[in-house]
PDB file of C-alpha atoms and ligand atoms in Angstrom:
ATOM      1  CA  MET A  89     -33.634  28.562 -14.554  1.00  0.00           C
ATOM      2  CA  ALA A  90     -34.411  32.407 -15.604  1.00  0.00           C
ATOM      3  CA  ASP A  91     -33.031  34.914 -12.986  1.00  0.00           C
ATOM      4  CA  ALA A  92     -34.933  37.868 -14.178  1.00  0.00           C
ATOM      5  CA  PRO A  93     -38.814  38.364 -13.028  1.00  0.00           C
ATOM      6  CA  PRO A  94     -41.516  37.761 -15.669  1.00  0.00           C
ATOM      7  CA  ALA A  95     -41.787  40.275 -18.561  1.00  0.00           C
ATOM      8  CA  PRO A  96     -44.795  41.169 -20.183  1.00  0.00           C
ATOM      9  CA  ASP A  97     -44.222  39.050 -23.466  1.00  0.00           C
ATOM     10  CA  ASP A  98     -43.271  35.885 -21.760  1.00  0.00           C
ATOM     11  CA  THR A  99     -45.309  32.780 -22.116  1.00  0.00           C
ATOM     12  CA  CYS A 100     -47.120  31.506 -19.247  1.00  0.00           C
ATOM     13  CA  LEU A 101     -48.456  27.965 -18.874  1.00  0.00           C
ATOM     14  CA  VAL A 102     -51.511  28.106 -16.565  1.00  0.00           C
ATOM     15  CA  VAL A 103     -52.485  24.893 -14.950  1.00  0.00           C
ATOM     16  CA  ALA A 104     -55.727  24.021 -12.961  1.00  0.00           C
ATOM     17  CA  GLY A 105     -56.309  20.497 -12.204  1.00  0.00           C
ATOM     18  CA  ARG A 106     -54.963  18.595 -15.178  1.00  0.00           C
ATOM     19  CA  LYS A 107     -55.617  21.053 -17.848  1.00  0.00           C
ATOM     20  CA  LEU A 108     -53.676  23.953 -19.289  1.00  0.00           C
ATOM     21  CA  MET A 109     -55.124  27.524 -20.297  1.00  0.00           C
ATOM     22  CA  CYS A 110     -55.120  28.251 -24.029  1.00  0.00           C
ATOM     23  CA  THR A 111     -56.015  31.628 -25.565  1.00  0.00           C
ATOM     24  CA  PRO A 112     -58.883  31.477 -28.195  1.00  0.00           C
ATOM     25  CA  GLU A 113     -55.949  31.576 -30.852  1.00  0.00           C
ATOM     26  CA  GLY A 114     -54.996  28.137 -29.464  1.00  0.00           C
ATOM     27  CA  GLY A 115     -51.873  29.516 -28.130  1.00  0.00           C
ATOM     28  CA  PHE A 116     -50.745  30.169 -24.635  1.00  0.00           C
ATOM     29  CA  PRO A 117     -51.327  33.439 -22.585  1.00  0.00           C
ATOM     30  CA  ARG A 118     -48.566  35.992 -22.171  1.00  0.00           C
ATOM     31  CA  VAL A 119     -47.625  37.621 -18.784  1.00  0.00           C
ATOM     32  CA  ARG A 120     -49.489  40.866 -19.787  1.00  0.00           C
ATOM     33  CA  ASP A 121     -52.730  38.846 -20.485  1.00  0.00           C
ATOM     34  CA  LEU A 122     -52.956  37.646 -16.734  1.00  0.00           C
ATOM     35  CA  PRO A 123     -53.866  39.637 -13.438  1.00  0.00           C
ATOM     36  CA  GLY A 124     -50.950  40.554 -11.136  1.00  0.00           C
ATOM     37  CA  GLY A 125     -49.794  38.946  -7.960  1.00  0.00           C
ATOM     38  CA  LEU A 126     -49.330  35.602  -9.320  1.00  0.00           C
ATOM     39  CA  ASP A 127     -46.790  33.030  -8.195  1.00  0.00           C
ATOM     40  CA  TYR A 128     -44.713  32.321 -11.373  1.00  0.00           C
ATOM     41  CA  VAL A 129     -42.269  29.368 -11.483  1.00  0.00           C
ATOM     42  CA  ALA A 130     -39.655  29.666 -14.290  1.00  0.00           C
ATOM     43  CA  LEU A 131     -39.485  26.617 -16.615  1.00  0.00           C
ATOM     44  CA  GLY A 132     -37.042  27.613 -19.144  1.00  0.00           C
ATOM     45  CA  THR A 133     -36.818  29.513 -22.508  1.00  0.00           C
ATOM     46  CA  LEU A 134     -38.098  28.781 -25.906  1.00  0.00           C
ATOM     47  CA  ASP A 135     -37.064  30.592 -28.874  1.00  0.00           C
ATOM     48  CA  GLY A 136     -35.333  33.141 -26.547  1.00  0.00           C
ATOM     49  CA  VAL A 137     -38.827  33.825 -24.716  1.00  0.00           C
ATOM     50  CA  ALA A 138     -38.863  32.764 -20.908  1.00  0.00           C
ATOM     51  CA  VAL A 139     -41.560  30.267 -19.997  1.00  0.00           C
ATOM     52  CA  TRP A 140     -43.311  30.158 -16.851  1.00  0.00           C
ATOM     53  CA  ALA A 141     -45.808  27.915 -14.850  1.00  0.00           C
ATOM     54  CA  VAL A 142     -48.469  29.441 -13.117  1.00  0.00           C
ATOM     55  CA  ALA A 143     -51.384  27.921 -11.021  1.00  0.00           C
ATOM     56  CA  GLY A 144     -54.760  28.953 -12.219  1.00  0.00           C
ATOM     57  CA  GLU A 145     -58.497  28.425 -11.437  1.00  0.00           C
ATOM     58  CA  ARG A 146     -60.865  26.334 -13.718  1.00  0.00           C
ATOM     59  CA  GLY A 147     -63.078  29.246 -13.311  1.00  0.00           C
ATOM     60  CA  ASP A 148     -60.357  31.515 -15.027  1.00  0.00           C
ATOM     61  CA  THR A 149     -61.480  32.636 -18.461  1.00  0.00           C
ATOM     62  CA  GLY A 150     -59.671  30.852 -21.172  1.00  0.00           C
ATOM     63  CA  GLU A 151     -59.978  27.660 -23.197  1.00  0.00           C
ATOM     64  CA  TRP A 152     -58.759  24.688 -20.915  1.00  0.00           C
ATOM     65  CA  ARG A 153     -57.208  21.679 -22.596  1.00  0.00           C
ATOM     66  CA  SER A 154     -55.826  18.517 -21.230  1.00  0.00           C
ATOM     67  CA  TRP A 155     -52.081  17.723 -21.936  1.00  0.00           C
ATOM     68  CA  PRO A 156     -52.645  14.627 -24.014  1.00  0.00           C
ATOM     69  CA  ALA A 157     -55.013  16.567 -26.260  1.00  0.00           C
ATOM     70  CA  LEU A 158     -52.277  19.520 -26.478  1.00  0.00           C
ATOM     71  CA  ALA A 159     -49.319  17.397 -26.888  1.00  0.00           C
ATOM     72  CA  GLY A 160     -50.349  15.977 -30.310  1.00  0.00           C
ATOM     73  CA  ASP A 161     -50.983  19.605 -31.634  1.00  0.00           C
ATOM     74  CA  LEU A 162     -48.041  21.207 -29.850  1.00  0.00           C
ATOM     75  CA  GLY A 163     -45.007  19.160 -30.984  1.00  0.00           C
ATOM     76  CA  GLU A 164     -41.655  19.056 -29.360  1.00  0.00           C
ATOM     77  CA  PRO A 165     -40.270  21.039 -27.314  1.00  0.00           C
ATOM     78  CA  LEU A 166     -43.358  22.932 -26.270  1.00  0.00           C
ATOM     79  CA  ALA A 167     -45.139  19.792 -25.500  1.00  0.00           C
ATOM     80  CA  SER A 168     -42.483  18.690 -22.959  1.00  0.00           C
ATOM     81  CA  LEU A 169     -42.574  22.218 -21.431  1.00  0.00           C
ATOM     82  CA  ALA A 170     -46.423  21.801 -21.071  1.00  0.00           C
ATOM     83  CA  GLY A 171     -45.901  18.511 -19.604  1.00  0.00           C
ATOM     84  CA  ARG A 172     -43.422  19.974 -17.246  1.00  0.00           C
ATOM     85  CA  ALA A 173     -45.892  22.872 -16.050  1.00  0.00           C
ATOM     86  CA  LEU A 174     -48.608  20.479 -15.278  1.00  0.00           C
ATOM     87  CA  GLN A 175     -45.892  18.310 -13.060  1.00  0.00           C
ATOM     88  CA  VAL A 176     -44.437  21.241 -11.373  1.00  0.00           C
ATOM     89  CA  ILE A 177     -47.750  22.880 -10.412  1.00  0.00           C
ATOM     90  CA  THR A 178     -49.342  19.828  -9.340  1.00  0.00           C
ATOM     91  CA  TRP A 179     -46.386  19.025  -7.095  1.00  0.00           C
ATOM     92  CA  ARG A 180     -46.347  22.341  -5.424  1.00  0.00           C
ATOM     93  CA  HIS A 181     -49.984  22.103  -4.749  1.00  0.00           C
ATOM     94  CA  ALA A 182     -49.512  18.813  -3.115  1.00  0.00           C
ATOM     95  CA  HIS A 183     -46.321  19.806  -1.161  1.00  0.00           C
ATOM     96  CA  ARG A 184     -47.419  22.781   0.707  1.00  0.00           C
ATOM     97  CA  TYR A 185     -46.863  21.669   4.395  1.00  0.00           C
ATOM     98  CA  CYS A 186     -43.963  19.577   5.831  1.00  0.00           C
ATOM     99  CA  GLY A 187     -44.858  16.061   6.060  1.00  0.00           C
ATOM    100  CA  ALA A 188     -42.787  15.643   9.332  1.00  0.00           C
ATOM    101  CA  CYS A 189     -44.076  18.660  11.504  1.00  0.00           C
ATOM    102  CA  THR A 190     -46.894  20.071   9.185  1.00  0.00           C
ATOM    103  CA  ALA A 191     -45.345  23.445   9.197  1.00  0.00           C
ATOM    104  CA  ARG A 192     -45.924  25.518   5.800  1.00  0.00           C
ATOM    105  CA  LEU A 193     -42.752  24.664   3.504  1.00  0.00           C
ATOM    106  CA  ASP A 194     -40.606  27.484   2.034  1.00  0.00           C
ATOM    107  CA  ASP A 195     -39.736  27.380  -1.801  1.00  0.00           C
ATOM    108  CA  VAL A 196     -35.924  26.922  -1.985  1.00  0.00           C
ATOM    109  CA  PRO A 197     -34.772  29.486  -4.356  1.00  0.00           C
ATOM    110  CA  GLY A 198     -33.549  28.444  -7.893  1.00  0.00           C
ATOM    111  CA  GLU A 199     -34.886  24.554  -7.425  1.00  0.00           C
ATOM    112  CA  HIS A 200     -37.852  22.740  -7.850  1.00  0.00           C
ATOM    113  CA  ALA A 201     -37.867  21.990  -4.092  1.00  0.00           C
ATOM    114  CA  ARG A 202     -39.109  23.190  -0.727  1.00  0.00           C
ATOM    115  CA  ARG A 203     -37.647  23.172   2.794  1.00  0.00           C
ATOM    116  CA  CYS A 204     -39.358  23.351   6.244  1.00  0.00           C
ATOM    117  CA  PRO A 205     -38.569  26.319   8.275  1.00  0.00           C
ATOM    118  CA  ASP A 206     -39.158  24.384  11.458  1.00  0.00           C
ATOM    119  CA  CYS A 207     -37.574  21.240  11.070  1.00  0.00           C
ATOM    120  CA  GLU A 208     -35.481  21.834   7.927  1.00  0.00           C
ATOM    121  CA  LEU A 209     -37.082  18.639   5.982  1.00  0.00           C
ATOM    122  CA  TYR A 210     -35.789  19.124   2.409  1.00  0.00           C
ATOM    123  CA  VAL A 211     -38.717  18.380  -0.085  1.00  0.00           C
ATOM    124  CA  PRO A 212     -37.355  17.766  -3.567  1.00  0.00           C
ATOM    125  CA  MET A 213     -39.874  17.247  -6.424  1.00  0.00           C
ATOM    126  CA  GLN A 214     -40.037  13.768  -6.691  1.00  0.00           C
ATOM    127  CA  LEU A 215     -40.175  11.835  -9.916  1.00  0.00           C
ATOM    128  CA  SER A 216     -41.967   8.504 -10.586  1.00  0.00           C
ATOM    129  CA  PRO A 217     -39.882   6.156 -12.921  1.00  0.00           C
ATOM    130  CA  ALA A 218     -42.066   3.480 -14.896  1.00  0.00           C
ATOM    131  CA  VAL A 219     -41.023   1.160 -17.385  1.00  0.00           C
ATOM    132  CA  LEU A 220     -42.483  -0.303 -20.607  1.00  0.00           C
ATOM    133  CA  VAL A 221     -41.232  -2.941 -23.012  1.00  0.00           C
ATOM    134  CA  ALA A 222     -42.052  -4.052 -26.577  1.00  0.00           C
ATOM    135  CA  ILE A 223     -41.770  -7.814 -26.517  1.00  0.00           C
ATOM    136  CA  ARG A 224     -41.122  -9.700 -29.641  1.00  0.00           C
ATOM    137  CA  ARG A 225     -41.395 -13.460 -30.370  1.00  0.00           C
ATOM    138  CA  GLY A 226     -39.875 -13.714 -33.952  1.00  0.00           C
ATOM    139  CA  ASP A 227     -41.753 -11.763 -36.263  1.00  0.00           C
ATOM    140  CA  GLU A 228     -44.531 -10.942 -33.685  1.00  0.00           C
ATOM    141  CA  LEU A 229     -45.198  -8.318 -31.072  1.00  0.00           C
ATOM    142  CA  LEU A 230     -47.003  -8.707 -27.792  1.00  0.00           C
ATOM    143  CA  LEU A 231     -49.728  -5.979 -27.348  1.00  0.00           C
ATOM    144  CA  VAL A 232     -52.050  -5.674 -24.490  1.00  0.00           C
ATOM    145  CA  ARG A 233     -55.572  -3.838 -23.514  1.00  0.00           C
ATOM    146  CA  HIS A 234     -55.663  -2.208 -20.036  1.00  0.00           C
ATOM    147  CA  SER A 235     -58.916  -2.119 -18.043  1.00  0.00           C
ATOM    148  CA  TYR A 236     -58.319   1.432 -17.296  1.00  0.00           C
ATOM    149  CA  GLY A 237     -57.636   4.455 -19.244  1.00  0.00           C
ATOM    150  CA  PRO A 238     -58.119   4.269 -22.939  1.00  0.00           C
ATOM    151  CA  THR A 239     -59.283   0.668 -22.872  1.00  0.00           C
ATOM    152  CA  GLU A 240     -59.511   0.296 -26.804  1.00  0.00           C
ATOM    153  CA  LEU A 241     -55.940   1.047 -27.308  1.00  0.00           C
ATOM    154  CA  TRP A 242     -53.301  -1.961 -27.802  1.00  0.00           C
ATOM    155  CA  ALA A 243     -50.556  -0.747 -25.598  1.00  0.00           C
ATOM    156  CA  LEU A 244     -47.229  -2.377 -24.474  1.00  0.00           C
ATOM    157  CA  VAL A 245     -46.860  -3.911 -20.985  1.00  0.00           C
ATOM    158  CA  ALA A 246     -45.894  -1.099 -18.516  1.00  0.00           C
ATOM    159  CA  GLY A 247     -45.699  -0.354 -14.699  1.00  0.00           C
ATOM    160  CA  PHE A 248     -44.032   1.651 -12.038  1.00  0.00           C
ATOM    161  CA  LEU A 249     -40.906   0.873 -10.313  1.00  0.00           C
ATOM    162  CA  GLU A 250     -41.046  -0.746  -6.692  1.00  0.00           C
ATOM    163  CA  ALA A 251     -38.797   0.677  -4.045  1.00  0.00           C
ATOM    164  CA  GLY A 252     -35.233  -0.823  -4.328  1.00  0.00           C
ATOM    165  CA  GLU A 253     -35.767  -2.099  -7.806  1.00  0.00           C
ATOM    166  CA  SER A 254     -33.791  -1.507 -10.965  1.00  0.00           C
ATOM    167  CA  LEU A 255     -35.564  -0.677 -14.292  1.00  0.00           C
ATOM    168  CA  GLU A 256     -34.601  -3.980 -15.563  1.00  0.00           C
ATOM    169  CA  GLN A 257     -35.703  -5.775 -12.582  1.00  0.00           C
ATOM    170  CA  ALA A 258     -39.195  -3.792 -12.845  1.00  0.00           C
ATOM    171  CA  VAL A 259     -39.303  -4.756 -16.510  1.00  0.00           C
ATOM    172  CA  ARG A 260     -39.088  -8.483 -15.844  1.00  0.00           C
ATOM    173  CA  ARG A 261     -41.425  -8.384 -12.794  1.00  0.00           C
ATOM    174  CA  GLU A 262     -44.024  -6.243 -14.575  1.00  0.00           C
ATOM    175  CA  VAL A 263     -43.836  -8.850 -17.619  1.00  0.00           C
ATOM    176  CA  ARG A 264     -44.170 -12.005 -15.160  1.00  0.00           C
ATOM    177  CA  GLU A 265     -47.025 -10.433 -13.147  1.00  0.00           C
ATOM    178  CA  GLU A 266     -48.882  -9.068 -16.052  1.00  0.00           C
ATOM    179  CA  VAL A 267     -48.607 -11.627 -18.749  1.00  0.00           C
ATOM    180  CA  GLY A 268     -46.784 -14.470 -17.120  1.00  0.00           C
ATOM    181  CA  LEU A 269     -43.878 -14.421 -19.685  1.00  0.00           C
ATOM    182  CA  GLU A 270     -39.997 -14.626 -19.101  1.00  0.00           C
ATOM    183  CA  LEU A 271     -37.778 -12.391 -21.285  1.00  0.00           C
ATOM    184  CA  GLY A 272     -34.167 -12.877 -22.797  1.00  0.00           C
ATOM    185  CA  GLU A 273     -31.922  -9.977 -22.944  1.00  0.00           C
ATOM    186  CA  LEU A 274     -33.368  -6.525 -22.411  1.00  0.00           C
ATOM    187  CA  THR A 275     -32.137  -3.749 -24.614  1.00  0.00           C
ATOM    188  CA  TYR A 276     -32.544   0.021 -23.476  1.00  0.00           C
ATOM    189  CA  PHE A 277     -34.502   1.989 -26.171  1.00  0.00           C
ATOM    190  CA  GLY A 278     -35.082   5.523 -24.618  1.00  0.00           C
ATOM    191  CA  SER A 279     -37.202   7.624 -22.121  1.00  0.00           C
ATOM    192  CA  GLN A 280     -40.053  10.093 -21.993  1.00  0.00           C
ATOM    193  CA  PRO A 281     -41.468  12.353 -19.240  1.00  0.00           C
ATOM    194  CA  TRP A 282     -45.293  11.282 -19.379  1.00  0.00           C
ATOM    195  CA  ALA A 283     -47.453  13.880 -17.838  1.00  0.00           C
ATOM    196  CA  MET A 284     -50.682  11.885 -18.568  1.00  0.00           C
ATOM    197  CA  SER A 285     -49.972   9.237 -16.051  1.00  0.00           C
ATOM    198  CA  GLY A 286     -49.503  11.534 -13.122  1.00  0.00           C
ATOM    199  CA  PRO A 287     -47.001  14.334 -11.874  1.00  0.00           C
ATOM    200  CA  GLY A 288     -43.583  13.463 -12.276  1.00  0.00           C
ATOM    201  CA  VAL A 289     -43.864  10.086 -14.440  1.00  0.00           C
ATOM    202  CA  VAL A 290     -40.844   8.985 -16.496  1.00  0.00           C
ATOM    203  CA  LEU A 291     -41.216   6.247 -18.736  1.00  0.00           C
ATOM    204  CA  ALA A 292     -38.189   4.038 -19.640  1.00  0.00           C
ATOM    205  CA  GLY A 293     -38.479   2.056 -22.613  1.00  0.00           C
ATOM    206  CA  PHE A 294     -36.981  -1.413 -23.293  1.00  0.00           C
ATOM    207  CA  THR A 295     -37.091  -3.915 -26.123  1.00  0.00           C
ATOM    208  CA  ALA A 296     -36.639  -7.841 -25.383  1.00  0.00           C
ATOM    209  CA  GLU A 297     -37.280 -11.214 -27.082  1.00  0.00           C
ATOM    210  CA  CYS A 298     -39.470 -13.654 -25.309  1.00  0.00           C
ATOM    211  CA  ALA A 299     -37.419 -16.457 -23.742  1.00  0.00           C
ATOM    212  CA  ASP A 300     -39.734 -19.342 -24.907  1.00  0.00           C
ATOM    213  CA  PRO A 301     -40.680 -18.901 -28.816  1.00  0.00           C
ATOM    214  CA  ARG A 302     -43.844 -21.034 -28.016  1.00  0.00           C
ATOM    215  CA  ALA A 303     -45.044 -19.060 -24.935  1.00  0.00           C
ATOM    216  CA  GLU A 304     -48.408 -17.473 -24.724  1.00  0.00           C
ATOM    217  CA  PRO A 305     -49.525 -14.587 -22.439  1.00  0.00           C
ATOM    218  CA  VAL A 306     -51.612 -15.476 -19.285  1.00  0.00           C
ATOM    219  CA  ILE A 307     -53.363 -12.521 -17.641  1.00  0.00           C
ATOM    220  CA  ASP A 308     -55.194 -12.060 -14.453  1.00  0.00           C
ATOM    221  CA  GLY A 309     -57.815 -10.050 -15.976  1.00  0.00           C
ATOM    222  CA  ARG A 310     -57.574  -7.228 -13.339  1.00  0.00           C
ATOM    223  CA  GLU A 311     -55.180  -4.807 -14.959  1.00  0.00           C
ATOM    224  CA  LEU A 312     -55.118  -6.226 -18.372  1.00  0.00           C
ATOM    225  CA  THR A 313     -58.147  -7.354 -20.409  1.00  0.00           C
ATOM    226  CA  GLN A 314     -56.650  -8.749 -23.316  1.00  0.00           C
ATOM    227  CA  ALA A 315     -52.929  -9.879 -24.424  1.00  0.00           C
ATOM    228  CA  ARG A 316     -51.978 -11.419 -27.683  1.00  0.00           C
ATOM    229  CA  TRP A 317     -49.291 -11.770 -30.120  1.00  0.00           C
ATOM    230  CA  PHE A 318     -49.626  -9.708 -33.376  1.00  0.00           C
ATOM    231  CA  ALA A 319     -47.663 -10.360 -36.544  1.00  0.00           C
ATOM    232  CA  LEU A 320     -45.406  -7.180 -37.175  1.00  0.00           C
ATOM    233  CA  ASP A 321     -47.099  -6.586 -40.618  1.00  0.00           C
ATOM    234  CA  ALA A 322     -50.725  -6.977 -39.209  1.00  0.00           C
ATOM    235  CA  LEU A 323     -50.630  -4.633 -36.261  1.00  0.00           C
ATOM    236  CA  PRO A 324     -54.213  -3.414 -35.067  1.00  0.00           C
ATOM    237  CA  ALA A 325     -54.952   0.437 -35.842  1.00  0.00           C
ATOM    238  CA  GLU A 326     -55.892   1.277 -32.369  1.00  0.00           C
ATOM    239  CA  LEU A 327     -52.165   1.910 -31.264  1.00  0.00           C
ATOM    240  CA  PRO A 328     -50.872   4.594 -28.800  1.00  0.00           C
ATOM    241  CA  PRO A 329     -50.701   8.300 -30.161  1.00  0.00           C
ATOM    242  CA  ALA A 330     -47.503   9.397 -32.289  1.00  0.00           C
ATOM    243  CA  TYR A 331     -46.008  11.509 -29.560  1.00  0.00           C
ATOM    244  CA  SER A 332     -45.696   8.716 -27.135  1.00  0.00           C
ATOM    245  CA  ILE A 333     -42.626   6.533 -26.454  1.00  0.00           C
ATOM    246  CA  SER A 334     -45.087   3.481 -26.591  1.00  0.00           C
ATOM    247  CA  ARG A 335     -45.540   4.447 -30.148  1.00  0.00           C
ATOM    248  CA  TRP A 336     -42.028   5.077 -30.933  1.00  0.00           C
ATOM    249  CA  LEU A 337     -40.997   1.648 -29.669  1.00  0.00           C
ATOM    250  CA  ILE A 338     -43.830  -0.004 -31.590  1.00  0.00           C
ATOM    251  CA  ASP A 339     -42.732   1.656 -34.728  1.00  0.00           C
ATOM    252  CA  ALA A 340     -39.034   0.734 -34.086  1.00  0.00           C
ATOM    253  CA  THR A 341     -39.945  -2.725 -33.499  1.00  0.00           C
ATOM    254  CA  VAL A 342     -41.775  -2.850 -36.782  1.00  0.00           C
ATOM    255  CA  LYS A 343     -38.915  -1.395 -38.661  1.00  0.00           C
ATOM    256  CA  HIS A 344     -36.334  -3.609 -36.995  1.00  0.00           C
TER     257      HIS A 344
HETATM  258 ZN1   ZN B 684     -40.969  20.528   9.346  1.00  0.00          ZN
END
């Protein structure tokens, strides 16, 4: 994290609600473009320029864009920094008071954490791990449609970890619950912070072969509206966006 205070030319990722402020040119504002007295949170540096997150108001002048809309245009590493700004500012807004004694929390210098001045409760920024899995059955891939979010997309089975679970246990449980299938060996693929599903979400991706080569998915109709096997050379067009780990997993499975 940067030690120096914000300089006029530093980049500001201003967050309000689930959106980020852009300039009319499509970039992000500089410190000198914003009013004084703001609470800047250091995010890191990009090409030698410090990047700061700031809480804004949706009434502030500027163009407000959602992270998914921006992420496709920005590319890495700015897309990740923008996701991080969203995450940090949302967390700070939701963790202003002590959950144990209700006193106003203080920032812990140099950390994304707060501490209670009265009862000393330490409140680190919490992350929410989630898993997703590309399930193969020979030359086929299982894709599902969700009843929430972009319902037209064909996506992968995914879900949040429950307390006390390993990533692998979560994958097997989610797959059993959502599509009634058992998996063979799991292979870890990679991970991605995913600001779209809420603050602090980190997705861990896996690949797996369906244990039974004849098994068909069975859905309960609540979380999923459809689930079916697609031949790897005939996947539907409505797939997750190119900047998502869902898509990286699907593309890697096709190339396998
Ligand atoms: Zn307290």
